[in-house]
Amino acid sequence: MIEKTSQLKKIFEEKLKNIKSVQDIEQLKVEFLGKKGSLQELMQDLRAVPNEKKKEFGQAINNFKQAIEKSIEEKQKELKKLEWKIKIESTPSYDESLLIQKDFGSLHPITIIQREVESIFESMGFTIENYSEIVDDYHCFEALNIPPYHPARDMQDTYYLSTGQLLKTHTSAAQNYIMRKYGAPLRAIFPGRCFRNESIDACHENTFFQMEGIMIDENISISNLIYFMKTMLSEVFGRPVEVRLRPGFFPFVEPGFELDIKCLICGGEGCPSCKDSGWLELCPCGMIHPKVLEMGGIDTEKYTGFAFGLGLTRLAMMKYGIKDIRTLNSGNLKALSQFV
Ligand code: FA5
């Protein structure tokens, strides 16, 4: 009987080693201490033991019982501690019940398209930069070769603040800052919200998004510019889209171009979304003017570069077939949540 007790002890210890959860330990407890457990079995055996041996065997069984109870209690405490630790570590610190409502939110179509374009340019080695929405006259105009009283300022009706600062009218406002920050060679894109005091219609908003891109290196030419524009558009649309390049005037590029996309709402026939022209101005671009490079601290003997100013809001219109740009700023969740 002593031998059976020590055998059971060994089995118990072996099983205890493999215990992984509170449930496992409960099972082990039943197996050894339960009504039909091993200990009860030993008690039955004790009945058949001669009286003179009963005390010795009874003591052995009792010791075994106490040892099991102690080990089980210790293991239970250890496992409970561990379970709490896991629970606490895996519980988010926000109220999950707030997210229960189905269809609670979705990304804004402009965010979706912005992220898409960002990852396209990132894969081509461009870094992504953020820049303030409140800027100064120097960065928005002067550093872009647009001195005070230059007629080009009229192209962008500006919102001025009482501090003398202004709301960024175009993402080009970050060009000088980024050139100074990184120097050459340089590949960067910088998306941002722009503000212009203009009358709104189906393809013009007073608050809209652009994504600027610049690439500066040795021997950069117009063919590099065209390559990057074509790659970006074919990746965004996943199919060939018709574009046209025509001369465009911007004081900060020379030569400058207007890149238009054939209106995907009307297929080029003319509609309010493209102001009946069949084409939509999407991404003006050009070779960065040497004066702008100089103001950015770039060595113009060695480096040239291109820049573009992609109309992200218009790109979202074309990609998602949104007929009126105002839908995008409308806050109409029914409409906006459809674009995924
Ligand atoms: C500019 O803003 C230049 N900074 C772009 C540039 C960058 C040229 C680098 C050369 C080199 P523009 O004013 O044309 O250019 O605007 C660029 C694009 O932003 C337009 O083609 C259009 O897609 C979009 N955009 C301009 N105004 C609005 C508006 N009111 N609503 C919606 N999108 C607009």
Short mmCIF file of C-alpha atoms and ligand atoms in Angstrom, two decimals:
data_model
loop_
_atom_site.label_atom_id
_atom_site.label_comp_id
_atom_site.label_asym_id
_atom_site.label_seq_id
_atom_site.Cartn_x
_atom_site.Cartn_y
_atom_site.Cartn_z
CA MET A 1 0.00 0.00 0.00
CA ILE A 2 2.88 2.35 0.78
CA GLU A 3 4.20 1.56 -2.68
CA LYS A 4 0.82 2.36 -4.31
CA THR A 5 0.73 5.70 -2.46
CA SER A 6 4.20 6.68 -3.63
CA GLN A 7 3.34 5.59 -7.20
CA LEU A 8 0.23 7.79 -7.13
CA LYS A 9 2.36 10.62 -5.77
CA LYS A 10 4.70 10.30 -8.74
CA ILE A 11 1.76 10.28 -11.19
CA PHE A 12 0.30 13.32 -9.48
CA GLU A 13 3.57 15.24 -9.66
CA GLU A 14 3.99 14.36 -13.33
CA LYS A 15 0.47 15.55 -14.14
CA LEU A 16 0.95 18.73 -12.11
CA LYS A 17 3.95 19.63 -14.24
CA ASN A 18 1.81 19.63 -17.40
CA ILE A 19 -0.97 21.76 -16.00
CA LYS A 20 -1.56 24.88 -18.15
CA SER A 21 -4.85 26.36 -16.96
CA VAL A 22 -7.19 26.77 -14.00
CA GLN A 23 -9.56 24.31 -15.68
CA ASP A 24 -6.79 21.69 -15.89
CA ILE A 25 -6.06 21.98 -12.19
CA GLU A 26 -9.75 21.60 -11.32
CA GLN A 27 -9.77 18.39 -13.31
CA LEU A 28 -6.68 17.12 -11.52
CA LYS A 29 -8.26 17.96 -8.18
CA VAL A 30 -11.32 15.87 -9.03
CA GLU A 31 -9.09 13.04 -10.28
CA PHE A 32 -7.21 12.78 -6.97
CA LEU A 33 -9.45 14.31 -4.30
CA GLY A 34 -12.92 13.77 -5.80
CA LYS A 35 -15.54 11.23 -4.63
CA LYS A 36 -14.30 8.66 -7.10
CA GLY A 37 -10.71 9.90 -7.02
CA SER A 38 -7.44 8.11 -6.27
CA LEU A 39 -7.48 9.11 -2.61
CA GLN A 40 -10.90 7.50 -2.06
CA GLU A 41 -9.53 4.41 -3.70
CA LEU A 42 -6.68 4.32 -1.16
CA MET A 43 -9.21 4.74 1.66
CA GLN A 44 -11.10 1.70 0.34
CA ASP A 45 -7.84 -0.24 0.29
CA LEU A 46 -7.17 0.84 3.88
CA ARG A 47 -10.22 -1.13 5.00
CA ALA A 48 -8.55 -4.40 3.99
CA VAL A 49 -5.30 -3.56 5.88
CA PRO A 50 -4.73 -5.43 9.17
CA ASN A 51 -5.52 -3.32 12.24
CA GLU A 52 -1.90 -3.08 13.46
CA LYS A 53 -0.85 -1.56 10.13
CA LYS A 54 -3.82 0.79 9.79
CA LYS A 55 -2.23 3.69 11.72
CA GLU A 56 0.97 3.67 9.65
CA PHE A 57 -0.92 3.43 6.31
CA GLY A 58 -3.55 5.92 7.42
CA GLN A 59 -0.79 8.39 8.26
CA ALA A 60 0.81 7.87 4.82
CA ILE A 61 -2.50 8.48 3.05
CA ASN A 62 -3.11 11.59 5.14
CA ASN A 63 0.33 12.97 4.34
CA PHE A 64 -0.30 12.30 0.66
CA LYS A 65 -3.67 14.07 0.85
CA GLN A 66 -2.17 17.14 2.52
CA ALA A 67 0.67 17.28 0.00
CA ILE A 68 -1.81 17.13 -2.92
CA GLU A 69 -4.03 19.83 -1.42
CA LYS A 70 -1.04 22.13 -0.84
CA SER A 71 0.35 21.64 -4.35
CA ILE A 72 -3.06 22.20 -5.92
CA GLU A 73 -3.62 25.38 -3.94
CA GLU A 74 -0.22 26.77 -4.90
CA LYS A 75 -0.71 25.90 -8.56
CA GLN A 76 -4.19 27.47 -8.55
CA LYS A 77 -2.79 30.74 -7.20
CA GLU A 78 0.04 30.74 -9.74
CA LEU A 79 -2.32 30.07 -12.66
CA LYS A 80 -4.86 32.69 -11.59
CA LYS A 81 -2.11 35.28 -11.43
CA LEU A 82 -0.95 34.32 -14.91
CA GLU A 83 -4.47 34.41 -16.35
CA TRP A 84 -5.02 37.92 -14.99
CA LYS A 85 -1.72 39.08 -16.39
CA ILE A 86 -2.68 37.82 -19.87
CA LYS A 87 -6.16 39.31 -19.54
CA ILE A 88 -4.85 42.73 -18.52
CA GLU A 89 -2.20 42.79 -21.21
CA SER A 90 -4.68 41.86 -23.95
CA THR A 91 -7.45 44.24 -22.86
CA PRO A 92 -7.45 47.45 -24.89
CA SER A 93 -7.47 50.63 -22.86
CA TYR A 94 -10.48 52.02 -24.74
CA ASP A 95 -14.13 51.09 -24.51
CA GLU A 96 -14.63 48.35 -27.07
CA SER A 97 -18.38 48.44 -26.68
CA LEU A 98 -18.36 51.78 -28.49
CA LEU A 99 -17.25 49.99 -31.63
CA ILE A 100 -20.06 47.44 -31.55
CA GLN A 101 -22.33 49.44 -33.83
CA LYS A 102 -22.02 47.93 -37.29
CA ASP A 103 -20.86 50.16 -40.16
CA PHE A 104 -19.70 52.67 -37.57
CA GLY A 105 -17.08 54.35 -39.68
CA SER A 106 -15.10 54.27 -42.86
CA LEU A 107 -12.13 56.10 -44.27
CA HIS A 108 -12.84 59.25 -46.21
CA PRO A 109 -12.31 58.67 -49.95
CA ILE A 110 -9.58 61.32 -49.98
CA THR A 111 -7.75 59.52 -47.17
CA ILE A 112 -8.03 56.28 -49.13
CA ILE A 113 -6.64 57.81 -52.30
CA GLN A 114 -3.97 59.74 -50.40
CA ARG A 115 -2.69 56.54 -48.79
CA GLU A 116 -2.78 54.78 -52.14
CA VAL A 117 -0.72 57.48 -53.86
CA GLU A 118 1.64 57.63 -50.89
CA SER A 119 2.39 53.93 -51.08
CA ILE A 120 2.97 54.16 -54.86
CA PHE A 121 5.54 56.92 -54.41
CA GLU A 122 7.02 55.29 -51.33
CA SER A 123 7.71 52.19 -53.39
CA MET A 124 9.61 54.45 -55.81
CA GLY A 125 11.84 55.78 -53.05
CA PHE A 126 9.98 58.99 -52.12
CA THR A 127 9.68 60.06 -48.48
CA ILE A 128 6.42 61.48 -47.15
CA GLU A 129 6.45 64.84 -45.40
CA ASN A 130 3.85 66.78 -43.48
CA TYR A 131 3.69 70.54 -43.51
CA SER A 132 1.61 73.11 -41.69
CA GLU A 133 -1.69 74.44 -43.04
CA ILE A 134 -0.80 77.91 -41.75
CA VAL A 135 2.21 79.26 -43.60
CA ASP A 136 3.98 82.54 -44.24
CA ASP A 137 4.14 84.64 -47.37
CA TYR A 138 7.79 83.76 -47.96
CA HIS A 139 7.17 80.00 -48.22
CA CYS A 140 3.85 80.21 -50.07
CA PHE A 141 5.00 82.79 -52.61
CA GLU A 142 8.41 84.44 -52.42
CA ALA A 143 10.48 81.26 -52.15
CA LEU A 144 8.57 80.08 -55.21
CA ASN A 145 9.70 83.00 -57.33
CA ILE A 146 6.45 84.90 -56.78
CA PRO A 147 7.50 88.29 -55.35
CA PRO A 148 4.96 90.74 -53.87
CA TYR A 149 2.67 92.26 -56.49
CA HIS A 150 3.50 89.49 -58.96
CA PRO A 151 0.33 88.89 -61.03
CA ALA A 152 0.62 85.12 -60.37
CA ARG A 153 -0.63 85.78 -56.82
CA ASP A 154 -4.04 86.56 -58.30
CA MET A 155 -4.27 82.95 -59.51
CA GLN A 156 -4.76 81.89 -55.93
CA ASP A 157 -7.20 83.96 -53.88
CA THR A 158 -5.63 83.79 -50.48
CA TYR A 159 -7.14 83.72 -47.00
CA TYR A 160 -4.94 85.92 -44.80
CA LEU A 161 -4.91 85.71 -41.02
CA SER A 162 -4.74 88.72 -38.71
CA THR A 163 -1.22 87.59 -37.76
CA GLY A 164 -0.01 88.24 -41.31
CA GLN A 165 0.24 84.51 -41.92
CA LEU A 166 -2.01 82.77 -44.43
CA LEU A 167 -3.79 79.50 -45.11
CA LYS A 168 -1.71 77.40 -47.48
CA THR A 169 -3.06 77.95 -51.00
CA HIS A 170 -1.01 75.12 -52.49
CA THR A 171 1.27 72.33 -51.29
CA SER A 172 4.15 73.98 -53.20
CA ALA A 173 4.42 76.13 -50.06
CA ALA A 174 6.50 73.33 -48.49
CA GLN A 175 9.04 73.08 -51.33
CA ASN A 176 11.59 75.47 -49.84
CA TYR A 177 11.29 73.97 -46.35
CA ILE A 178 11.87 70.45 -47.67
CA MET A 179 14.80 71.42 -49.90
CA ARG A 180 16.44 73.15 -46.91
CA LYS A 181 15.67 70.20 -44.64
CA TYR A 182 17.10 67.45 -46.85
CA GLY A 183 19.28 69.07 -49.50
CA ALA A 184 19.99 67.15 -52.72
CA PRO A 185 19.56 64.47 -53.96
CA LEU A 186 15.96 64.38 -52.84
CA ARG A 187 12.70 62.55 -53.53
CA ALA A 188 9.73 63.65 -51.43
CA ILE A 189 5.97 63.93 -51.56
CA PHE A 190 3.94 66.14 -49.27
CA PRO A 191 0.16 65.89 -49.20
CA GLY A 192 -1.94 68.62 -47.62
CA ARG A 193 -5.14 70.58 -47.41
CA CYS A 194 -5.26 73.82 -49.36
CA PHE A 195 -7.54 76.82 -49.04
CA ARG A 196 -8.56 79.35 -51.66
CA ASN A 197 -11.20 82.01 -51.59
CA GLU A 198 -12.87 81.01 -54.82
CA SER A 199 -16.40 80.42 -55.98
CA ILE A 200 -17.29 76.78 -55.76
CA ASP A 201 -18.86 74.58 -58.41
CA ALA A 202 -18.87 70.91 -59.40
CA CYS A 203 -15.06 70.82 -59.77
CA HIS A 204 -13.90 73.67 -57.50
CA GLU A 205 -13.93 73.77 -53.70
CA ASN A 206 -12.50 76.41 -51.39
CA THR A 207 -10.93 73.63 -49.31
CA PHE A 208 -9.32 70.80 -51.21
CA PHE A 209 -6.37 68.45 -51.10
CA GLN A 210 -3.21 68.40 -53.17
CA MET A 211 -0.15 66.23 -53.14
CA GLU A 212 3.11 67.86 -54.08
CA GLY A 213 6.09 65.88 -55.23
CA ILE A 214 9.66 66.89 -55.93
CA MET A 215 12.61 64.97 -57.21
CA ILE A 216 16.05 66.59 -57.35
CA ASP A 217 19.17 64.82 -58.54
CA GLU A 218 21.84 64.97 -61.20
CA ASN A 219 20.52 64.82 -64.78
CA ILE A 220 16.81 64.92 -63.94
CA SER A 221 14.82 65.76 -67.05
CA ILE A 222 11.26 66.03 -68.37
CA SER A 223 11.32 62.34 -69.31
CA ASN A 224 11.78 61.44 -65.62
CA LEU A 225 8.81 63.63 -64.80
CA ILE A 226 6.61 62.00 -67.45
CA TYR A 227 7.67 58.52 -66.32
CA PHE A 228 6.65 59.16 -62.69
CA MET A 229 3.34 60.77 -63.65
CA LYS A 230 2.42 57.90 -65.97
CA THR A 231 3.38 55.26 -63.39
CA MET A 232 1.36 56.94 -60.66
CA LEU A 233 -1.78 57.28 -62.81
CA SER A 234 -1.71 53.74 -64.18
CA GLU A 235 -1.24 52.37 -60.62
CA VAL A 236 -4.09 54.47 -59.20
CA PHE A 237 -6.58 53.61 -61.94
CA GLY A 238 -5.34 50.08 -62.64
CA ARG A 239 -5.98 50.70 -66.33
CA PRO A 240 -4.77 53.12 -68.99
CA VAL A 241 -6.41 56.56 -68.72
CA GLU A 242 -6.20 59.26 -71.31
CA VAL A 243 -4.10 62.26 -70.31
CA ARG A 244 -2.75 65.26 -72.18
CA LEU A 245 0.20 67.48 -71.45
CA ARG A 246 0.09 71.10 -72.51
CA PRO A 247 2.24 74.10 -71.69
CA GLY A 248 1.36 75.76 -68.38
CA PHE A 249 2.67 78.82 -66.61
CA PHE A 250 3.83 78.71 -62.99
CA PRO A 251 6.65 81.04 -61.86
CA PHE A 252 8.32 78.21 -59.94
CA VAL A 253 8.82 75.86 -62.90
CA GLU A 254 10.46 76.26 -66.28
CA PRO A 255 9.20 74.73 -68.48
CA GLY A 256 5.81 74.19 -66.88
CA PHE A 257 2.97 71.91 -67.95
CA GLU A 258 -0.66 71.26 -67.27
CA LEU A 259 -1.45 67.58 -67.08
CA ASP A 260 -5.15 67.01 -67.73
CA ILE A 261 -7.12 63.78 -67.47
CA LYS A 262 -9.97 62.94 -69.85
CA CYS A 263 -13.10 63.30 -67.73
CA LEU A 264 -14.11 59.85 -66.53
CA ILE A 265 -17.58 61.04 -65.59
CA CYS A 266 -18.67 61.89 -69.17
CA GLY A 267 -15.93 60.03 -71.11
CA GLY A 268 -14.79 63.33 -72.62
CA GLU A 269 -18.14 64.50 -73.99
CA GLY A 270 -18.39 67.43 -71.59
CA CYS A 271 -20.35 67.70 -68.33
CA PRO A 272 -20.54 69.97 -65.24
CA SER A 273 -17.75 67.93 -63.54
CA CYS A 274 -15.27 69.03 -66.23
CA LYS A 275 -16.93 72.36 -66.97
CA ASP A 276 -18.08 70.98 -70.33
CA SER A 277 -14.52 70.70 -71.64
CA GLY A 278 -14.18 66.91 -71.54
CA TRP A 279 -10.87 67.34 -69.64
CA LEU A 280 -10.03 68.03 -66.03
CA GLU A 281 -6.87 69.81 -64.85
CA LEU A 282 -5.31 67.28 -62.53
CA CYS A 283 -1.60 67.61 -62.01
CA PRO A 284 0.36 70.65 -63.12
CA CYS A 285 4.08 70.02 -63.14
CA GLY A 286 7.40 71.09 -64.57
CA MET A 287 11.14 71.43 -64.11
CA ILE A 288 11.90 73.36 -60.92
CA HIS A 289 13.00 76.92 -61.70
CA PRO A 290 16.73 77.43 -60.93
CA LYS A 291 15.85 80.42 -58.73
CA VAL A 292 13.65 78.20 -56.57
CA LEU A 293 16.43 75.62 -56.27
CA GLU A 294 18.87 78.36 -55.29
CA MET A 295 16.51 79.70 -52.62
CA GLY A 296 16.26 76.13 -51.34
CA GLY A 297 20.05 75.98 -51.00
CA ILE A 298 20.49 73.53 -53.89
CA ASP A 299 23.59 73.67 -56.10
CA THR A 300 22.13 74.47 -59.54
CA GLU A 301 25.41 73.67 -61.32
CA LYS A 302 25.03 70.08 -60.24
CA TYR A 303 21.34 69.42 -59.75
CA THR A 304 18.06 69.77 -61.59
CA GLY A 305 14.64 68.61 -60.50
CA PHE A 306 10.97 68.29 -61.28
CA ALA A 307 7.90 69.17 -59.23
CA PHE A 308 4.23 68.36 -59.53
CA GLY A 309 1.08 69.44 -57.69
CA LEU A 310 -1.46 66.64 -57.92
CA GLY A 311 -5.09 67.59 -57.26
CA LEU A 312 -5.95 64.79 -54.82
CA THR A 313 -9.59 65.80 -54.45
CA ARG A 314 -10.08 65.75 -58.21
CA LEU A 315 -8.26 62.44 -58.41
CA ALA A 316 -10.76 61.02 -55.89
CA MET A 317 -13.61 62.36 -58.07
CA MET A 318 -12.24 60.63 -61.15
CA LYS A 319 -11.37 57.38 -59.41
CA TYR A 320 -14.74 57.00 -57.68
CA GLY A 321 -16.94 58.60 -60.32
CA ILE A 322 -18.01 61.43 -57.98
CA LYS A 323 -19.84 63.91 -60.16
CA ASP A 324 -19.70 66.87 -57.79
CA ILE A 325 -16.62 67.77 -55.74
CA ARG A 326 -18.87 69.21 -53.03
CA THR A 327 -19.96 65.69 -52.07
CA LEU A 328 -16.48 65.15 -50.65
CA ASN A 329 -16.74 68.00 -48.14
CA SER A 330 -20.43 67.46 -47.47
CA GLY A 331 -20.07 65.26 -44.40
CA ASN A 332 -22.82 63.07 -45.88
CA LEU A 333 -21.92 59.75 -44.31
CA LYS A 334 -24.35 57.81 -46.49
CA ALA A 335 -22.49 58.96 -49.58
CA LEU A 336 -18.96 58.92 -48.18
CA SER A 337 -19.08 55.48 -46.57
CA GLN A 338 -19.66 53.87 -49.98
CA PHE A 339 -16.16 54.55 -51.21
CA VAL A 340 -13.98 51.79 -49.86
C1 FA5 B 1 -0.85 74.76 -58.15
O1 FA5 B 1 -1.41 74.80 -57.05
C2 FA5 B 1 0.63 74.55 -58.23
N1 FA5 B 1 1.23 74.74 -56.95
C3 FA5 B 1 0.89 73.17 -58.79
C4 FA5 B 1 2.31 72.93 -59.25
C5 FA5 B 1 3.18 72.27 -58.41
C6 FA5 B 1 2.71 73.33 -60.52
C7 FA5 B 1 4.48 72.04 -58.82
C8 FA5 B 1 3.99 73.07 -60.95
C9 FA5 B 1 4.87 72.42 -60.09
P1 FA5 B 1 -3.07 74.80 -59.50
O2 FA5 B 1 -3.58 76.04 -58.91
O3 FA5 B 1 -3.36 74.58 -60.93
O4 FA5 B 1 -1.46 74.64 -59.29
O5 FA5 B 1 -3.60 73.54 -58.66
C10 FA5 B 1 -3.11 72.26 -58.86
C11 FA5 B 1 -4.23 71.26 -58.91
O6 FA5 B 1 -4.98 71.36 -57.72
C12 FA5 B 1 -5.25 71.51 -60.02
O7 FA5 B 1 -4.85 70.93 -61.24
C13 FA5 B 1 -6.47 70.84 -59.47
O8 FA5 B 1 -6.42 69.45 -59.70
C14 FA5 B 1 -6.34 71.12 -58.00
N2 FA5 B 1 -7.12 72.30 -57.63
C15 FA5 B 1 -6.78 73.59 -57.78
N3 FA5 B 1 -7.77 74.41 -57.34
C16 FA5 B 1 -8.75 73.61 -56.90
C17 FA5 B 1 -10.03 73.81 -56.32
N4 FA5 B 1 -10.49 75.02 -56.07
N5 FA5 B 1 -10.79 72.73 -56.00
C18 FA5 B 1 -10.31 71.50 -56.23
N6 FA5 B 1 -9.12 71.21 -56.75
C19 FA5 B 1 -8.34 72.25 -57.09
#
